PDB file of C-alpha atoms in Angstrom:
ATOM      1  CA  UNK A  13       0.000   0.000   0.000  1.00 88.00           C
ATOM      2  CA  UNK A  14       2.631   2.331   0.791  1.00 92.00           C
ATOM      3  CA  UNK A  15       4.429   1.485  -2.631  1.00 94.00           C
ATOM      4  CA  UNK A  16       1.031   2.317  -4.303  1.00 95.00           C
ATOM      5  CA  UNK A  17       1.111   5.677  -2.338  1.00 96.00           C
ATOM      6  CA  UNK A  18       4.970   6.841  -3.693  1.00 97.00           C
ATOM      7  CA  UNK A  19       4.397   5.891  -7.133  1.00 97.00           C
ATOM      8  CA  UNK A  20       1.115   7.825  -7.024  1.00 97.00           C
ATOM      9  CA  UNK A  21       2.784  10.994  -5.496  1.00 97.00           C
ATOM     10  CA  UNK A  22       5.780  10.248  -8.288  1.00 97.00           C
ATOM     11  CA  UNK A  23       3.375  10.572 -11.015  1.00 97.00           C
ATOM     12  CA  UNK A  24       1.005  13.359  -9.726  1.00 97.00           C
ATOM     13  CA  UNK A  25       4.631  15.054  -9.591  1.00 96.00           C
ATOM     14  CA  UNK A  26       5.364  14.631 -12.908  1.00 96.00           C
ATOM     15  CA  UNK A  27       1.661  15.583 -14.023  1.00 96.00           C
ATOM     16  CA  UNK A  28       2.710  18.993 -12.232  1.00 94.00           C
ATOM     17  CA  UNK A  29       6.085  19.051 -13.913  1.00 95.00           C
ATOM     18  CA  UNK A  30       4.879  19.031 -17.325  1.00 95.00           C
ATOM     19  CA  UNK A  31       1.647  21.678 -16.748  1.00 92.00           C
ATOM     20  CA  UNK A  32       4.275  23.949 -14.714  1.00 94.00           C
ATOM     21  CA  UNK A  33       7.069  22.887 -17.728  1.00 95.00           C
ATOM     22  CA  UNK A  34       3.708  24.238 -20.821  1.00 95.00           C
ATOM     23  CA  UNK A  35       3.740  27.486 -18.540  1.00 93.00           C
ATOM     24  CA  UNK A  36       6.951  28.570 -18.747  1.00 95.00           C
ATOM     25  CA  UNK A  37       7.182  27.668 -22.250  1.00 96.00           C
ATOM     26  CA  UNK A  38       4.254  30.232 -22.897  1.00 94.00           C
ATOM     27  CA  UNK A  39       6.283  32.765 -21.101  1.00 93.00           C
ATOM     28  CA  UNK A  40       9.482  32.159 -23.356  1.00 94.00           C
ATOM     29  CA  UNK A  41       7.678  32.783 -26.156  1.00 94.00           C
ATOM     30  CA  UNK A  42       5.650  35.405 -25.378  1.00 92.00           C
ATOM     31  CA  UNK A  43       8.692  36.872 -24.259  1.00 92.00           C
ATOM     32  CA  UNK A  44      10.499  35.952 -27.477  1.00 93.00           C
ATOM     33  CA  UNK A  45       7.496  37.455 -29.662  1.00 91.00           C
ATOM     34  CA  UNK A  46       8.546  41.004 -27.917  1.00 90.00           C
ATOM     35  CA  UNK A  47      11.773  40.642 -28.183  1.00 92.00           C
ATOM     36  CA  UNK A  48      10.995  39.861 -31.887  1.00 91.00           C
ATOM     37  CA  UNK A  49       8.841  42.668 -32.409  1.00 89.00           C
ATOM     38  CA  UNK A  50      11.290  45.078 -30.850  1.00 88.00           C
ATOM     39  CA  UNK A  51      14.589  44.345 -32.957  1.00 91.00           C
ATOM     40  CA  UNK A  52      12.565  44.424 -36.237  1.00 88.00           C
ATOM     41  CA  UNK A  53      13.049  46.904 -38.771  1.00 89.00           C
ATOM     42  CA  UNK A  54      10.003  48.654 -38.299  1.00 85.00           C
ATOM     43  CA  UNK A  55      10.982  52.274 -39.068  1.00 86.00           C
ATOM     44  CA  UNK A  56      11.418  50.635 -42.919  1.00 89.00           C
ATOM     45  CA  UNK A  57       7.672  49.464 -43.342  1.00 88.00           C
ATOM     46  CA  UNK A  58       4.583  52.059 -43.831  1.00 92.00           C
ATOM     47  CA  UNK A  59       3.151  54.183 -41.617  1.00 92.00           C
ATOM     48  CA  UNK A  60      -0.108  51.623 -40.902  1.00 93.00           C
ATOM     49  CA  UNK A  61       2.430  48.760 -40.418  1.00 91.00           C
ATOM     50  CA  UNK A  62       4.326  50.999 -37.823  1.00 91.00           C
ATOM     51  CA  UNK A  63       1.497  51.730 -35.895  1.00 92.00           C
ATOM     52  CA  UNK A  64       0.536  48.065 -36.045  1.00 92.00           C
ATOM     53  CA  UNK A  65       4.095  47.351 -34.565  1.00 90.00           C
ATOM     54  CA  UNK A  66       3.719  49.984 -31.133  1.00 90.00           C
ATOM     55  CA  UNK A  67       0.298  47.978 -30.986  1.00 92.00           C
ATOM     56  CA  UNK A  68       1.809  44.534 -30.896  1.00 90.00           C
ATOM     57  CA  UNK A  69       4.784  45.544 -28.847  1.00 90.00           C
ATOM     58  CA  UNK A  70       2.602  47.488 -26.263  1.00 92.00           C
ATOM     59  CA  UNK A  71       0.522  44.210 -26.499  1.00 89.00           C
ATOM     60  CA  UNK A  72       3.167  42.010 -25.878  1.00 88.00           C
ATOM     61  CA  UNK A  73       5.007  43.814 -22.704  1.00 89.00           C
ATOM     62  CA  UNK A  74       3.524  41.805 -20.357  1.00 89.00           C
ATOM     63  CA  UNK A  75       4.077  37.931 -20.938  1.00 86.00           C
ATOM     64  CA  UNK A  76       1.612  35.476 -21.240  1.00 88.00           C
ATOM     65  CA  UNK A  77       0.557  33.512 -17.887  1.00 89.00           C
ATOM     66  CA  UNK A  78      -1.128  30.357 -17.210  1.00 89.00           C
ATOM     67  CA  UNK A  79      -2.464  30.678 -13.711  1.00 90.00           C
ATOM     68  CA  UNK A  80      -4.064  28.032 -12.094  1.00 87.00           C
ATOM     69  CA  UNK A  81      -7.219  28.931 -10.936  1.00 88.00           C
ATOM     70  CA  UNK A  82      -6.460  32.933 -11.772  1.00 84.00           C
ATOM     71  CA  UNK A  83      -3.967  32.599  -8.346  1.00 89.00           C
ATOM     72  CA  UNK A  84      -0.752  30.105  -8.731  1.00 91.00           C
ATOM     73  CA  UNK A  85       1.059  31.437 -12.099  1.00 91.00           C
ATOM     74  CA  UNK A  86       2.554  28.165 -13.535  1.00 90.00           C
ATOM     75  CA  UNK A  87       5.859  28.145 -14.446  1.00 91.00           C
ATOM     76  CA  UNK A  88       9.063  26.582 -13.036  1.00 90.00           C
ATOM     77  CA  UNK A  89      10.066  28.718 -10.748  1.00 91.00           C
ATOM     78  CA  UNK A  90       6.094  27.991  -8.946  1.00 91.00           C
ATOM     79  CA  UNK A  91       7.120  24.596  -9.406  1.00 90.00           C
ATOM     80  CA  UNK A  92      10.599  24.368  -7.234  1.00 91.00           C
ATOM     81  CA  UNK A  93       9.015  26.352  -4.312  1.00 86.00           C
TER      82      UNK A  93
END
């Protein structure tokens, strides 16, 4: 029984692991797109394009977040608390 009990906390770990693992990959590249954005040439497009730029980059200052239930934000650094 208390074999049953460690291998079912090992895998409810590793359930956690990868949800907290899809987080922080949102955040890297939601972070990326910004970084992106920002190092483009946008001064060479048209005037329409570079307003659609500011919008995107204004957009994308804050990173995306999981959170679970709108409290925990899931990432790694959640995860090895």
């Amino acid at each position: 029984m208390v074999v049953a009990f460690y291998l079912f906390l090992v895998c409810q770990m590793f359930h956690l692991l990868f949800l907290m693992a899809m987080g922080q990959y949102l955040i890297n590249v939601s972070e990326e797109v910004f970084q992106l954005i920002y190092e483009a040439k946008w001064y060479k497009g048209s005037p329409k394009s570079q307003m659609l730029y500011v919008l995107v980059l204004r957009k994308s200052l804050n990173p995306s977040v999981l959170a679970g239930g709108g409290l925990i934000p899931l990432n790694l650094y959640t995860f090895v608390q």
